[in-house]
Coordinates of C-alpha atoms in Angstrom, one line a residue:
X1081 CA 96.6 137.4 77.6
X1082 CA 99.1 139.3 79.7
X1083 CA 99.5 138.6 83.5
X1084 CA 100.4 142.2 84.1
X1085 CA 98.2 143.6 86.8
X1086 CA 96.6 140.3 87.6
X1087 CA 96.2 139.6 91.3
X1088 CA 98.0 136.7 92.8
X1089 CA 95.8 133.6 93.3
X1090 CA 95.6 133.8 97.1
X1091 CA 92.6 132.2 98.8
X1092 CA 91.7 131.8 102.4
X1093 CA 92.9 128.6 104.0
X1094 CA 90.7 125.8 102.6
X1095 CA 88.0 124.1 104.5
X1096 CA 89.9 120.8 104.4
X1097 CA 88.0 117.5 104.3
X1098 CA 91.1 115.3 103.8
X1099 CA 92.8 113.1 104.0
X1100 CA 90.4 111.5 101.6
X1101 CA 88.7 109.1 102.1
X1102 CA 89.1 109.7 105.8
X1103 CA 86.7 106.9 107.1
X1104 CA 88.8 104.4 105.2
X1105 CA 92.1 105.6 106.7
X1106 CA 90.7 105.7 110.2
X1107 CA 89.2 102.2 109.8
X1108 CA 92.5 100.8 108.5
X1109 CA 94.4 102.3 111.4
X1110 CA 92.1 100.9 114.0
X1111 CA 92.0 97.4 112.4
X1112 CA 95.8 97.4 112.2
X1113 CA 96.4 98.6 115.7
X1114 CA 93.7 96.6 117.4
X1115 CA 95.1 93.5 115.7
X1116 CA 98.2 94.0 117.8
X1117 CA 96.2 93.0 120.9
X1118 CA 94.9 89.9 119.2
X1119 CA 98.3 89.0 117.9
X1120 CA 99.6 89.2 121.5
X1121 CA 97.7 86.0 122.2
X1122 CA 100.2 84.1 120.2
X1123 CA 102.9 85.2 122.6
X1124 CA 101.1 83.8 125.6
X1125 CA 100.1 80.6 123.8
X1126 CA 103.5 80.0 122.2
X1127 CA 102.1 80.0 118.6
X1128 CA 104.8 80.7 115.9
X1129 CA 104.9 84.1 114.3
X1130 CA 102.7 84.1 111.1
X1131 CA 105.4 86.3 109.5
X1132 CA 108.9 84.8 109.5
X1133 CA 110.3 88.3 109.4
X1134 CA 108.8 88.9 112.9
X1135 CA 110.1 85.8 114.5
X1136 CA 113.0 87.6 116.2
X1137 CA 110.7 90.3 117.4
X1138 CA 108.3 87.7 118.9
X1139 CA 111.2 85.9 120.6
X1140 CA 112.4 89.2 122.1
X1141 CA 108.9 90.0 123.5
X1142 CA 108.6 86.5 125.0
X1143 CA 112.0 87.0 126.7
X1144 CA 110.9 90.4 128.1
X1145 CA 107.7 88.9 129.4
X1146 CA 109.6 86.1 131.2
X1147 CA 112.0 88.7 132.6
X1148 CA 109.1 90.7 133.8
X1149 CA 107.5 87.7 135.5
X1150 CA 110.8 86.9 137.2
X1151 CA 111.1 90.5 138.4
X1152 CA 107.7 90.4 139.9
X1153 CA 108.4 87.1 141.7
X1154 CA 111.6 88.5 143.1
X1155 CA 113.4 85.3 142.6
X1156 CA 114.9 83.2 139.8
X1157 CA 111.6 81.4 139.0
X1158 CA 108.1 82.5 138.3
X1159 CA 104.8 80.8 139.0
X1160 CA 101.5 81.1 137.1
X1161 CA 100.3 84.2 139.1
X1162 CA 103.5 86.0 138.3
X1163 CA 103.1 85.1 134.6
X1164 CA 99.5 86.3 134.6
X1165 CA 100.5 89.6 136.3
X1166 CA 103.3 90.2 133.7
X1167 CA 100.9 89.3 130.9
X1168 CA 98.2 91.7 132.2
X1169 CA 100.8 94.5 132.4
X1170 CA 101.8 93.7 128.8
X1171 CA 98.3 93.8 127.5
X1172 CA 97.6 97.0 129.3
X1173 CA 100.7 98.5 127.7
X1174 CA 99.5 97.4 124.3
X1175 CA 96.1 99.0 125.0
X1176 CA 97.7 102.3 126.1
X1177 CA 99.9 102.3 123.0
X1178 CA 96.9 101.8 120.7
X1179 CA 95.0 104.7 122.4
X1180 CA 98.0 107.0 122.4
X1181 CA 98.7 106.3 118.7
X1182 CA 95.1 106.8 117.8
X1183 CA 95.0 110.1 119.6
X1184 CA 98.3 111.1 117.8
X1185 CA 96.7 110.4 114.5
X1186 CA 93.6 112.4 115.2
X1187 CA 95.7 115.3 116.5
X1188 CA 97.8 115.3 113.3
X1189 CA 94.7 115.3 111.1
X1190 CA 93.2 118.2 113.2
X1191 CA 96.5 120.1 112.8
X1192 CA 96.4 119.6 109.1
X1193 CA 92.8 120.6 108.7
X1194 CA 93.4 123.8 110.7
X1195 CA 96.8 124.7 109.1
X1196 CA 96.8 128.3 107.8
X1197 CA 98.6 127.5 104.6
X1198 CA 96.8 128.4 101.3
X1199 CA 98.4 128.0 97.9
X1200 CA 99.6 131.4 96.7
X1201 CA 100.9 131.6 93.1
X1202 CA 100.6 134.0 90.2
X1203 CA 98.0 132.5 87.9
X1204 CA 98.9 131.6 84.4
X1205 CA 96.7 133.0 81.6
X1206 CA 94.5 130.7 79.5
X1207 CA 95.8 130.3 76.0
X1208 CA 93.0 128.0 74.7
X1209 CA 90.0 126.1 76.1
X1210 CA 87.3 123.7 75.1
X1211 CA 84.7 122.3 77.5
X1212 CA 86.3 121.9 80.9
X1213 CA 89.8 121.7 79.4
X1214 CA 92.1 124.7 79.5
X1215 CA 95.6 125.3 78.1
X1216 CA 97.6 127.5 80.4
X1217 CA 100.6 129.6 79.2
X1218 CA 103.4 129.6 81.8
X1219 CA 105.8 131.4 79.4
X1220 CA 104.3 134.9 78.9
X1221 CA 107.6 136.4 80.1
X1222 CA 109.5 134.3 77.6
X1223 CA 107.3 134.6 74.4
X1224 CA 110.1 133.6 72.1
X1225 CA 111.3 130.6 74.1
X1226 CA 111.1 127.1 72.6
X1227 CA 107.5 125.9 73.4
X1228 CA 106.9 122.9 75.7
X1229 CA 103.5 121.1 76.0
X1230 CA 103.2 119.5 79.4
X1231 CA 100.6 116.7 79.8
X1232 CA 99.6 115.8 83.4
X1233 CA 97.5 112.9 84.6
X1234 CA 93.7 113.0 84.2
X1235 CA 93.3 111.9 87.8
X1236 CA 95.2 114.6 89.8
X1237 CA 95.2 118.3 89.2
X1238 CA 98.0 119.7 87.1
X1239 CA 99.4 122.0 89.8
X1240 CA 101.8 119.4 91.3
X1241 CA 103.9 120.9 88.5
X1242 CA 103.4 124.3 90.0
X1243 CA 102.9 123.5 93.7
X1244 CA 104.5 126.6 95.1
X1245 CA 106.3 129.6 93.6
X1246 CA 109.6 128.1 94.7
X1247 CA 108.6 124.4 94.0
X1248 CA 107.5 124.6 90.3
X1249 CA 108.8 122.6 87.3
X1250 CA 106.8 124.9 85.0
X1251 CA 108.4 128.1 86.4
X1252 CA 111.8 126.4 86.3
X1253 CA 111.4 125.7 82.6
X1254 CA 110.4 129.2 81.9
X1255 CA 113.4 130.5 83.9
X1256 CA 115.6 128.2 81.8
X1257 CA 114.4 129.9 78.6
X1258 CA 111.5 127.7 77.5
X1259 CA 107.8 128.7 77.0
X1260 CA 105.9 126.0 78.9
X1261 CA 102.2 125.3 78.3
X1262 CA 100.3 122.9 80.6
X1263 CA 96.9 121.3 80.2
X1264 CA 94.4 121.7 83.1
X1265 CA 91.9 118.9 82.4
X1266 CA 89.4 120.2 84.9
X1267 CA 86.5 118.3 86.3
X1268 CA 84.6 116.3 83.6
X1269 CA 81.5 118.1 82.5
X1270 CA 78.5 116.5 80.9
X1271 CA 80.4 116.0 77.6
X1272 CA 83.7 114.9 79.2
X1273 CA 81.9 112.3 81.4
X1274 CA 81.3 110.3 78.3
X1275 CA 84.9 110.7 76.9
X1276 CA 87.0 107.7 76.0
X1277 CA 90.8 107.8 75.8
X1278 CA 90.4 108.5 72.1
X1279 CA 88.3 111.6 72.8
X1280 CA 91.1 113.0 75.0
X1281 CA 94.0 112.1 72.7
X1282 CA 92.6 112.5 69.2
X1283 CA 90.4 115.4 70.4
X1284 CA 91.4 117.6 73.2
X1285 CA 95.1 116.7 73.2
X1286 CA 95.6 117.2 69.5
X1287 CA 93.7 120.5 69.7
X1288 CA 96.1 121.6 72.4
X1289 CA 99.0 120.7 70.2
X1290 CA 97.5 122.7 67.4
X1291 CA 97.0 125.6 69.7
X1292 CA 100.6 125.7 70.8
X1293 CA 101.8 125.5 67.2
X1294 CA 99.5 128.3 66.2
X1295 CA 100.5 130.5 69.1
X1296 CA 104.2 130.0 68.8
X1297 CA 104.7 129.1 65.2
X1298 CA 106.9 126.1 66.3
X1299 CA 106.5 122.4 67.1
X1300 CA 106.8 121.9 70.9
X1301 CA 108.7 119.5 73.0
X1302 CA 106.1 117.3 74.7
X1303 CA 106.4 116.1 78.3
X1304 CA 104.1 113.6 79.9
X1305 CA 103.9 112.8 83.6
X1306 CA 102.4 109.6 85.0
X1307 CA 99.2 108.8 83.1
X1308 CA 99.9 111.9 81.1
X1309 CA 103.0 110.1 79.8
X1310 CA 100.8 107.4 78.2
X1311 CA 98.7 110.1 76.6
X1312 CA 101.8 111.8 75.3
X1313 CA 102.9 108.5 73.8
X1314 CA 99.6 108.2 72.1
X1315 CA 99.8 111.7 70.8
X1316 CA 103.3 111.1 69.5
X1317 CA 102.2 108.0 67.7
X1318 CA 99.7 110.2 65.8
X1319 CA 101.5 113.5 65.5
X1320 CA 105.2 113.1 65.9
X1321 CA 105.8 115.2 62.8
X1322 CA 104.5 118.2 64.9
X1323 CA 106.7 117.6 67.9
X1324 CA 110.4 118.2 68.6
X1325 CA 111.0 115.6 71.3
X1326 CA 109.2 113.5 73.8
X1327 CA 109.9 113.3 77.6
X1328 CA 108.2 110.7 79.7
X1329 CA 108.3 111.0 83.5
X1330 CA 107.2 108.1 85.8
X1331 CA 105.2 106.7 82.8
X1332 CA 104.0 103.1 83.1
X1333 CA 103.9 100.7 80.1
X1334 CA 104.2 97.1 81.1
X1335 CA 101.4 96.8 83.7
X1336 CA 102.2 93.1 84.3
X1337 CA 105.7 94.0 85.6
X1338 CA 105.5 94.8 89.3
X1339 CA 101.7 94.7 89.1
X1340 CA 100.2 96.2 92.3
X1341 CA 98.0 94.1 94.6
X1342 CA 95.0 96.3 93.6
X1343 CA 95.0 94.5 90.2
X1344 CA 93.6 91.4 91.9
X1345 CA 90.5 93.4 93.0
X1346 CA 89.6 94.6 89.5
X1347 CA 87.3 91.7 88.7
X1348 CA 85.2 92.7 91.7
X1349 CA 84.7 96.3 90.4
X1350 CA 84.5 95.4 86.8
X1351 CA 80.6 95.5 86.6
X1352 CA 80.6 98.9 88.3
X1353 CA 83.2 100.3 85.9
X1354 CA 81.4 98.9 82.8
X1355 CA 78.1 100.3 84.0
X1356 CA 79.7 103.8 84.6
X1357 CA 81.3 103.6 81.1
X1358 CA 78.0 102.6 79.4
X1359 CA 76.0 105.3 81.2
X1360 CA 78.6 108.1 80.9
X1361 CA 79.1 108.5 84.7
X1362 CA 82.2 109.6 86.4
X1363 CA 84.3 107.6 88.9
X1364 CA 84.8 109.8 92.0
X1365 CA 88.0 110.9 93.7
X1366 CA 87.3 108.9 96.9
X1367 CA 87.0 105.6 95.0
X1368 CA 90.2 106.3 93.1
X1369 CA 92.0 107.2 96.3
X1370 CA 90.8 104.0 97.9
X1371 CA 92.3 102.0 95.0
X1372 CA 95.7 103.7 95.5
X1373 CA 95.3 103.1 99.2
X1374 CA 95.6 99.4 98.5
X1375 CA 99.2 99.9 97.3
X1376 CA 100.3 100.6 100.9
X1377 CA 97.4 100.6 103.4
X1378 CA 99.4 102.2 106.2
X1379 CA 101.2 104.8 104.1
X1380 CA 98.8 107.7 104.8
X1381 CA 98.6 106.9 108.5
X1382 CA 102.4 106.8 108.9
X1383 CA 102.9 110.0 107.1
X1384 CA 100.3 111.8 109.2
X1385 CA 101.9 110.5 112.4
X1386 CA 105.2 111.9 111.2
X1387 CA 103.6 115.2 110.3
X1388 CA 102.2 115.4 113.8
X1389 CA 105.8 115.4 115.2
X1390 CA 106.8 118.4 113.1
X1391 CA 106.7 122.1 114.1
X1392 CA 103.3 123.2 112.9
X1393 CA 104.6 126.5 111.7
X1394 CA 107.8 125.1 110.1
X1395 CA 108.7 124.9 106.5
X1396 CA 108.5 121.1 106.4
X1397 CA 105.0 121.1 107.8
X1398 CA 104.0 123.7 105.2
X1399 CA 105.4 121.6 102.4
X1400 CA 103.4 118.6 103.8
X1401 CA 100.2 120.6 103.8
X1402 CA 100.8 122.0 100.3
X1403 CA 101.3 118.5 98.9
X1404 CA 98.4 116.9 100.9
X1405 CA 96.1 119.7 99.7
X1406 CA 97.0 118.7 96.1
X1407 CA 96.5 115.0 96.7
X1408 CA 93.0 115.7 98.2
X1409 CA 92.1 118.0 95.3
X1410 CA 91.6 115.2 92.8
X1411 CA 89.1 115.1 90.0
X1412 CA 86.8 112.3 88.9
X1413 CA 87.5 110.2 85.9
X1414 CA 85.1 109.7 83.1
X1415 CA 83.5 106.2 83.3
X1416 CA 84.9 105.1 79.9
X1417 CA 88.4 106.3 80.7
X1418 CA 88.3 104.6 84.1
X1419 CA 87.2 101.4 82.5
X1420 CA 89.9 101.6 79.8
X1421 CA 92.7 102.4 82.3
X1422 CA 91.8 100.0 85.1
X1423 CA 90.5 97.1 83.0
X1424 CA 92.4 97.6 79.8
X1425 CA 95.8 98.8 81.3
X1426 CA 95.9 97.1 84.7
X1427 CA 93.7 94.2 84.0
X1428 CA 94.7 93.2 80.5
X1429 CA 98.0 95.0 80.1
X1430 CA 97.1 96.2 76.7
X1431 CA 100.0 98.7 76.4
X1432 CA 102.6 96.2 77.5
X1433 CA 101.2 93.7 75.0
X1434 CA 101.2 96.4 72.4
X1435 CA 97.5 96.1 71.9
X1436 CA 96.4 99.5 73.2
X1437 CA 94.5 101.4 70.5
X1438 CA 93.6 105.1 70.1
X1439 CA 91.1 105.9 67.3
X1440 CA 91.6 102.4 65.9
X1441 CA 95.4 102.7 65.7
X1442 CA 97.7 100.7 67.9
X1443 CA 100.1 102.8 70.0
X1444 CA 103.6 101.3 69.2
X1445 CA 106.6 103.0 70.9
X1446 CA 108.9 101.4 68.3
X1447 CA 107.3 103.6 65.6
X1448 CA 108.0 106.9 67.4
X1449 CA 111.3 108.3 66.0
X1450 CA 111.5 111.3 68.2
X1451 CA 114.4 112.0 70.6
X1452 CA 113.0 110.7 73.9
X1453 CA 113.9 110.9 77.5
X1454 CA 112.5 108.4 80.0
X1455 CA 112.9 109.4 83.6
X1456 CA 112.2 106.6 86.2
X1457 CA 112.0 107.3 89.9
X1458 CA 113.4 104.2 91.6
X1459 CA 111.3 104.7 94.8
X1460 CA 108.0 104.9 92.9
X1461 CA 105.2 103.1 94.8
X1462 CA 102.6 104.0 92.1
X1463 CA 104.4 103.2 88.9
X1464 CA 106.8 100.3 89.4
X1465 CA 110.2 101.0 87.8
X1466 CA 109.9 97.7 86.1
X1467 CA 106.7 98.9 84.4
X1468 CA 108.4 102.0 83.1
X1469 CA 111.7 100.6 82.0
X1470 CA 110.5 98.9 78.8
X1471 CA 109.8 102.3 77.2
X1472 CA 113.6 103.0 77.3
X1473 CA 114.1 99.9 75.3
X1474 CA 111.2 100.2 72.9
X1475 CA 111.6 103.8 71.9
X1476 CA 114.3 103.9 69.2
X1477 CA 115.9 107.1 70.3
X1478 CA 115.5 107.0 74.0
X1479 CA 117.8 108.0 76.9
X1480 CA 116.8 106.6 80.3
X1481 CA 117.5 108.3 83.6
X1482 CA 116.9 106.6 87.0
X1483 CA 116.5 109.0 89.9
X1484 CA 116.4 108.1 93.7
X1485 CA 113.0 109.7 94.3
X1486 CA 109.4 108.7 94.5
X1487 CA 106.5 109.2 92.2
X1488 CA 105.4 112.6 93.6
X1489 CA 108.9 113.5 95.0
X1490 CA 110.3 113.7 91.5
X1491 CA 108.1 116.7 91.0
X1492 CA 107.6 118.3 94.4
X1493 CA 110.4 117.3 96.7
X1494 CA 113.3 119.5 97.7
X1495 CA 115.6 117.2 95.7
X1496 CA 113.5 117.3 92.5
X1497 CA 115.3 120.3 90.9
X1498 CA 118.8 118.8 91.1
X1499 CA 117.8 115.2 90.4
X1500 CA 115.1 115.7 87.7
X1501 CA 114.5 119.2 86.5
X1502 CA 118.1 120.1 85.8
X1503 CA 119.0 117.0 83.7
X1504 CA 115.6 117.2 82.0
X1505 CA 116.2 120.8 81.1
X1506 CA 119.7 120.1 79.8
X1507 CA 118.3 117.4 77.6
X1508 CA 115.5 119.6 76.3
X1509 CA 118.0 122.3 75.3
X1510 CA 119.6 119.8 72.9
X1511 CA 116.4 119.6 70.9
X1512 CA 114.9 123.0 71.5
X1513 CA 115.9 124.4 68.1

C-alpha cells in the first residue's frame, strides 16, 4: 500500500491520565517526604544515621541546629529553651519543604496533562496482519532496500522506535537505504489473551518473517529491542536460515545477574499470575508499571519535578511529554506470557540457565550462527548490563557494543543517533547483501 495522499497521523492533544499509576506515585512521594519529618527525630535524640552514607549529612544538620540555638541565645551557650526554639524552626522548615515539593509535583503533573503536544508522524502502511498484530512497512520509499524486521517488546508500544519524525530509528534506517518493517503487537484480543510465548514466536513472529520474505524476496536482518530481543533470539533459533543477521538491543539473558529488587516480590504475585494464565486473562498496564516502579521508586517523581522546572513550550519539555505519552500508552500482557516472563525469566532464570523452551525446543544462543550485534546501554535501569553481556559471549559470531545511555535513551534520546543508530547501521550494511 502506498502512503501517497495519506494524511499525517495528527490527533488532538490526548486526554492524559498519566503518569500511570498515578495513585502509586503520589503515595510514594508523600511517604518518602513525610518520612523526612520522622527521621528528623533522630537528630534531636542523637540516634545514629540508619544509612552510613548519610552520616556526614546528619552531622552537618546537627551542627547547624546547634549554631541556630546559639544564635537565638545571643551568646556562646544555649539552654533548653533555645534548643527547643531552634528545633521547632527546623521542623517547621521541613514541613514547608514537604508542602512546597508536593505542590511542585502536582503542578508538574498538571502541566504535563495540559501540554498541547500530540504525536504527529506520517503513518506507515500495513503490510500484513493477523488478529491484533500488524506488520508495518516503513520502507515504501525504498522498496529495493535490504529488508529489516524489527521486533519490539510486547509490553510497550512499538513507536518508541518512531517517537517523532526527527527522533525515529525506523526512519533513520530507511534513510540509510534499508527497508524496515516493524511489528505492532497491538492490545491482546480474545485470542491473544491466551497466547503463550510459543504462540507469539512460532506463530505470529514466524508469519511476520514469512511475510517480509514474500514481500521483498529476500531474507531480512532481524533486530530485537528489550523483550523483543529475546523473541528475536527464539526466532533465530528456529529460522536462522531465513535471516541475514541478528541485532539485539538492551536484551536481557541472565536474569540472575543484577537481578532487580522486584524479583523478591514474585512469590507474592505468583498465584495471581498463574490464575491469569490458566483463565486466559491479561495483566494490565498499571500493574506492569507498578512492578517497574519498584526498580527505582522515586524515579518518576524526580523526573516530573525536573520537568516542572523546564520552559513549558520549550523543545526539552516537548521531548519529555512525547516520551511520557509513550510510556503511559502501554498494552496489557497475556496472562500466559506474563507468567512465563515474570516467573520463568525473572523467577527461575530459564534463559540464563539455558532451559527456556519455545515449541518444545530449547533456545540456545550457541547454536545461532548468524552475524550478531549485541548493543548494551551501560546506564540501563531495566535490563542490567550484566544480564545482557552473556549474549556477547554465547553467540558464536557476536560483536558487543557498550553505549553510555539508558534503556529508553538508546532509542529516543538526542544522543541515540550518534551512539547507537550510526554504529548499528554501519554494522548492518556489512551483512545487507
